[in-house]
Amino acid sequence: MFSPAIRKPHLHRREKEEATPSPPPPAPAHSPSPGGFALSNRPATGTPAPWTSSSLLARISTSKQTDRAGDSDQIQPVRVAEFPQIVRNAQANLLQKNFSGKNTLVGGIDKETSLAWMICGNELYIWSYLSSVSKDCLVLDVPSSLMGNKDTESICGNQWTLCIMRWGSSTATRKSEEMLHRRSSTGVILCNRRTQAIAYWPDIYDESSKSPALSLFDHSVTSPSDGISACYRFNSLIATSIPGGIHECIAIASEPTGALWLFQCSPAGILRREVHRDTLGDNGTDHHQRNDGGRSLAWLPSDISSEVADRKFFLLTNHGIQCWSISLLHGNNVKKIVSQEIVGSDGELGIKKDIAGQKNIWLLDMQIDEHGKEFSILVATLCKDRVSGSNYTQYSLLTMLYKSNQKFSSEDNVAKCERFLEKKAPSQVIIPKARVEDEDFLFSMRLKSGGKPSGSVIILSGDGTATVAIYWRGSTRLYQFDLPWDAGKVFDASIIPSAEDRDEGAWVVLTEKAGVWAIPEKAVLVGGVEPPERSLSRKGSCNEAVAEEKRRSQAFSASVVPRRVSSEAWSSGDRQRPAFTGIAQQVVVDEEAEMLLNRLFHDFILSGAVHEALQKLRVAGAFEKEGEMNVFVRVSKSIVNTLSKHWTTTREAEFLASTIVSSLSEKRQKHEKFLQFLVLSKCHEELSSKHRAAMLSVMEHGEKLSGVIQLRELQNALIQQRSSTHLSPQSKTPTAGALWNLIQLVGEKARRNTVLLMDRDNAEVFYSRVSDIEDLFYCLSHQLRYIITGEEHPSVQMQHALELSNACVTLVQAALYYREEHKDWYPSPEGLITWNSQPVVRSGIWSLASSVMELLREPGAADMPMKSNLWSQLEGLRDMLLEGYMGLLIAKFERGEEHGGLVQEYCERRDELLGSLYDLAKQIIEAKYQESREGNDNLDLKESIFREVTSPILATAKRHEGYQTLWQICYDISDTVLLRNLMHDSVGPHGGFSFYVFKQLVNNGQHAKLLRLGEEFQEELASFLKDRKDLLWLHEIFLNQFSTASETLHTCALRLSSGEDADLTSNRKSLSFVERRRLLYLSKIAATAGKDVDYEMKVARIDADIRILKLQEEIVQHDPEYAQGKYTCKLLRPSELIEMCMKGDRELSLKAFEVFAWTSSSFRSSNRGLLENCWTNAANQDDWVQLSQASISEGWSDEVTQESLQGTVLFNASRLCYSQDAVVFDGTFEEVLPVRKEDVYARGLESKCFSVEEVLMQHDVFPDAGKLMMTAVVMGKELSYNEQADGPVEMDS
């Protein structure tokens, strides 16, 4: 009743249609249906019949309707599947027998398994509605004891409810099995809601368990006041499997009074027990309150529950929602956890009651979304109009949010009334004023959620209507499913399961007479109407304001057809013209440009003339869009995606195969014509220069079409091969094989995502949607494990992998051949990404290649011929994948985009592929060698076979910088000539193959081979060894670079630890003092041999470092930790040595000045404070107060004073640092710390430093013995310092 309005065509299009009428093909009058009987109330002519394919309607439309995924302009229901023939026959038999029972023909759809069911008479039919022709239908006999009394008065609604369970399979596995139409173990529970009788089939596909287990209810103990003939005893039933059980499940049923029943079902039988009494407390004896208890039951999704063994379910009552818990593994204990009031005095918690004009509120049904976060509740409110005094019913939808992490408190198993739901938004009014219905009709309504459009719900009434409601663009819109002929009642509604793990799919309904139909998303959005004052039933409205509403609407807009908005206007061609926005206007411009291009191309096909097409298309705006939205791309896509009008689902497979080939050939010819049109009209030049991405897309359509044609030829060859080969019965059918299963998955994915294609065969859809060939690789990436299953024998898995690999290689190679053949037609490739480089294509190829490699790694899985075939196909997959990566990397580099992660992925997969191929190649080499040799070993023959087999691997590794494989091949045959040639040829980033070889030699400790390669690769090795100072100097000596070698040796000797070269020397231990001195001596020799201009200075620096190294050896011996080996190899910094000296005795205090003397001037300047501390520490080593007192009391002469002070540390430190013969490297101490205060001013250093005198003036004893302390310093400076060590350092023996 709320059906789509039909948009009017453009004016010029209507004028054309009136001038040249083209009526649709008439439906055959009084033609029998496929079931062999005529349906009642069916129009004889005019509107389409159920056997008329919805895709046939799309075929005879313009190309615009067949393109753009088909459903862009579709606002009509789409037939998904016809009833199985056996169901049609059963329906015909019921009509012929004039069966008296009105409710014997019922049915439904199970959302989880996508199985439809129908009860005709005493038989239950179950089939998958996803197949356009349901050939596999299961028939179960319903026991007569379950049927009840057929003469019982019929009431509103369906007296049967059914639950289906798939055993031992995950959601993903079930989805794949559905797409491949494979049977899996399935249990069924059938309940007669009136009699409370239950039947349970543990496995409907098991021939041995066709007889169900029964549980009948003895009504003799029931009070006649229950009104069993007037209402259902069960109004809701839910079921779930028991974890770990074999065909065991539990079912929970609710009565209108609120009582709950638990059924434990197993192959052995059914156990029934009541787990909760009536909520009313009086067994529901009041007829007016019999429906005030339980309304409906719903499981909380299992992945939301906190524990696997426990599941939560919710019971909708007359005033709220109750949360229950059941233990599946521990006695099936059921307890109420918490309840929340929905209808109460607080409107913030739900629905506020006792409002003026409000007479009654009913909570009708409840649904929980798949994430367990949103509760949707259908509400009916009986109101009284305060103006007219008439009663009306308001329907609304309440959405509540579930608090999944909330903890509930309970005492003595008594549930508390706590809030576990929050109101998401105010109630959404579906129909503000509807006719008043009786309670039986209200309680027969069912609510479904989760379909497209997102946020929409569908409401099923007991008399067989289905209404979709959605809040869109600020208002509620309603769409009531309706066909132009009598389709009978709508039994049930569900959602077409998505092939991409998306939650939402299109709404699908099961009708009484016309099969299964889908409601496209756009049908709801465009064809929906705002809520009228009408009912959700078939009875219409009792409110006379509807007519007045129509009159007002007609007066407001003359463009709206003043009649009921329904699908009866399908063939009229009239559509409501929407209000134009900026986007809508642009869409009209694009449509007109596309129509113009189609017309010009059609004229070109007929006449060969272009008629100034370029100028006309420019004016029409055909060159304004880029990419997939470009008009030329859309027309090209429509050419390759056209549905053939010859394909029907009732044809035989041979006819279908022949039409596929002919259709693809026609598409190729037409696409070639389109390219010729582009060239002759000079549109090709315009696109290639200004719209390169669009031109590339047009050419890629030709690539994909060529690939699909070759793929079809391969499939035909496989079918002929199977028909002529004696294989297993399962493989003899033409539809057997991995490629066929892959085609089924791809076609099924397209059908589920595009409802217009639901009535088409999967193979037909696959070969029609050429531009979406990427979906093939998507299915390889996500669903390969369902084609190559682990349950099959390894040889069968390898055969499947071989078939799929051959198909992918054939497809891509044909596309690349087309690209090479038409290379002059392509635009400049800079920055363009081709379809075979897309992530989905690479992921699919890699998934298949990984599966092949895994199969090849299994020992003894296949013989050598099979391995050879797989090896050949794996080579093809390798080339496809690596070339795709290379093309994408080049495009990203040209675009300036980041590609570091892509490079890493490319390298990892490249090495794994080449490594697996090389391992398999060695097995093939050994097998060929064993076949070819004649008893004796022939190494030359083996090497010849090796080179022959590995040549393609070598070429690929060389092209893609697979250095690991190149090295392994050269290493295995010890071919240094080949290795050197590859090092010359493979010059890539980071040093190329040469660096890789050098690194391998270093890791293997083959330093001699490394240095010998340096003779030929001098610059490469020198660059590589920049971080290997311990080896670099050897190469520099070979190159006669002695000065550079001296610096390298010097740096290497003074390296603090091996951690400085952690990348390359982590396996080397720290250098000992002896090794460091040896390196310093070698550095000295090299510097002398080099004889640079400043070599003498270099030699002096080396000598100084040698002396510091010797000082460290002497200093660390005084440290207590030296005996523990702490400083045996560790090189200390000069500052660390000096601080260690200041902590020691008199001897070490003096050595601190020696360390300062052999460091550099810059070190002394930057560590002036440390030097001052050394002088303070030197003064602390003697008792200057005692010496001063002795000099005064004894009256020391100058000779005695000098003799007494020569033993002090201050005297010796001054002589070592300031005497005329003091040996100090690189400058003097006077430049950093003069002796006297006046020397500071004389040198102009007053702003930079102190003097030794000023440092000593800060000493504690300076006031008492300062004169004597300065005397010691001055005497030490004036006396000469003679020591044997003043000469050059001699080398250790």
XYZ file of N, CA and C in Angstrom, residues 189 196-200 202 212-217 234 237-240 242 247-253 260-275 326 328 331-334:
144
model
N 13.641 -27.346 14.367
C 12.601 -27.454 15.392
C 11.339 -26.819 14.824
N 1.092 -26.303 21.266
C 2.348 -26.412 22.011
C 3.100 -27.697 21.686
N 2.790 -28.346 20.588
C 3.499 -29.554 20.175
C 4.804 -29.165 19.473
N 5.853 -29.965 19.745
C 7.195 -29.686 19.211
C 7.683 -30.921 18.454
N 8.261 -30.703 17.252
C 8.939 -31.756 16.495
C 10.374 -31.331 16.251
N 11.306 -32.281 16.388
C 12.733 -31.959 16.253
C 13.394 -32.958 15.316
N 17.045 -33.857 14.108
C 18.457 -33.563 14.436
C 19.282 -33.179 13.216
N 11.066 -37.352 13.097
C 11.449 -36.403 14.149
C 11.135 -36.930 15.539
N 11.793 -36.339 16.500
C 11.424 -36.540 17.895
C 10.264 -35.606 18.211
N 9.289 -36.099 18.997
C 8.066 -35.345 19.254
C 7.904 -35.056 20.739
N 7.274 -33.932 21.010
C 6.879 -33.587 22.373
C 5.493 -32.970 22.295
N 4.478 -33.754 22.764
C 3.090 -33.297 22.706
C 2.646 -32.843 24.079
N 1.696 -31.910 24.097
C 1.231 -31.338 25.362
C -0.158 -31.856 25.669
N 1.721 -20.486 22.500
C 3.083 -19.984 22.360
C 3.067 -18.811 21.375
N 9.296 -18.350 19.996
C 10.171 -19.505 20.218
C 11.566 -19.156 19.714
N 12.571 -19.409 20.538
C 13.967 -19.220 20.139
C 14.739 -20.484 20.483
N 15.822 -20.737 19.767
C 16.598 -21.958 19.978
C 18.070 -21.665 19.749
N 18.915 -22.467 20.342
C 20.357 -22.361 20.150
C 20.986 -23.727 20.413
N 23.849 -26.409 21.802
C 24.600 -26.577 23.045
C 26.071 -26.792 22.699
N 24.378 -32.643 17.894
C 22.989 -32.450 17.486
C 22.098 -32.217 18.701
N 22.606 -31.452 19.658
C 21.834 -31.119 20.851
C 21.599 -29.616 20.885
N 20.389 -29.252 21.278
C 20.045 -27.836 21.347
C 18.979 -27.644 22.404
N 18.736 -26.413 22.721
C 17.656 -26.061 23.636
C 16.777 -25.018 22.959
N 15.506 -25.043 23.286
C 14.549 -24.073 22.768
C 13.772 -23.497 23.942
N 13.458 -22.230 23.850
C 12.703 -21.537 24.893
C 11.473 -20.927 24.240
N 10.324 -21.200 24.820
C 9.060 -20.687 24.286
C 8.371 -19.858 25.362
N 7.305 -19.333 30.762
C 8.415 -19.758 29.901
C 8.579 -21.263 29.977
N 8.791 -21.864 28.816
C 8.995 -23.310 28.724
C 10.360 -23.575 28.102
N 11.034 -24.594 28.639
C 12.355 -24.990 28.135
C 12.242 -26.369 27.513
N 12.779 -26.518 26.296
C 12.801 -27.792 25.596
C 14.260 -28.176 25.333
N 14.650 -29.332 25.863
C 15.989 -29.862 25.629
C 15.883 -30.925 24.525
N 16.414 -30.596 23.355
C 16.257 -31.442 22.177
C 17.543 -32.185 21.882
N 17.419 -33.464 21.630
C 18.545 -34.322 21.249
C 17.991 -35.434 20.371
N 18.860 -36.166 19.669
C 18.354 -37.283 18.857
C 17.552 -38.294 19.660
N 17.805 -38.367 20.976
C 17.086 -39.337 21.799
C 15.668 -38.898 22.135
N 15.393 -37.613 22.073
C 14.056 -37.145 22.393
C 14.065 -35.707 22.852
N 12.892 -35.269 23.334
C 12.708 -33.887 23.768
C 12.236 -33.885 25.205
N 12.927 -33.138 26.059
C 12.522 -32.963 27.449
C 11.893 -31.589 27.594
N 10.695 -31.550 28.177
C 9.945 -30.298 28.318
C 9.778 -29.987 29.801
N 10.010 -28.739 30.154
C 9.727 -28.330 31.528
C 9.435 -26.839 31.563
N 8.571 -26.486 32.495
C 8.216 -25.086 32.669
C 9.228 -24.451 33.611
N 9.853 -23.382 33.171
C 10.904 -22.756 33.974
C 10.445 -21.462 34.620
N 20.650 -18.295 30.761
C 20.548 -19.746 30.764
C 21.940 -20.338 30.695
N 24.100 -23.234 29.514
C 23.984 -24.266 28.493
C 24.688 -25.562 28.874
N 23.130 -28.048 33.529
C 21.746 -28.318 33.874
C 20.738 -27.402 33.235
N 21.171 -26.555 32.306
C 20.251 -25.635 31.619
C 19.423 -24.826 32.602
N 20.101 -24.306 33.618
C 19.403 -23.489 34.606
C 19.039 -22.139 34.002
N 17.777 -21.735 34.205
C 17.269 -20.474 33.678
C 16.905 -19.583 34.853
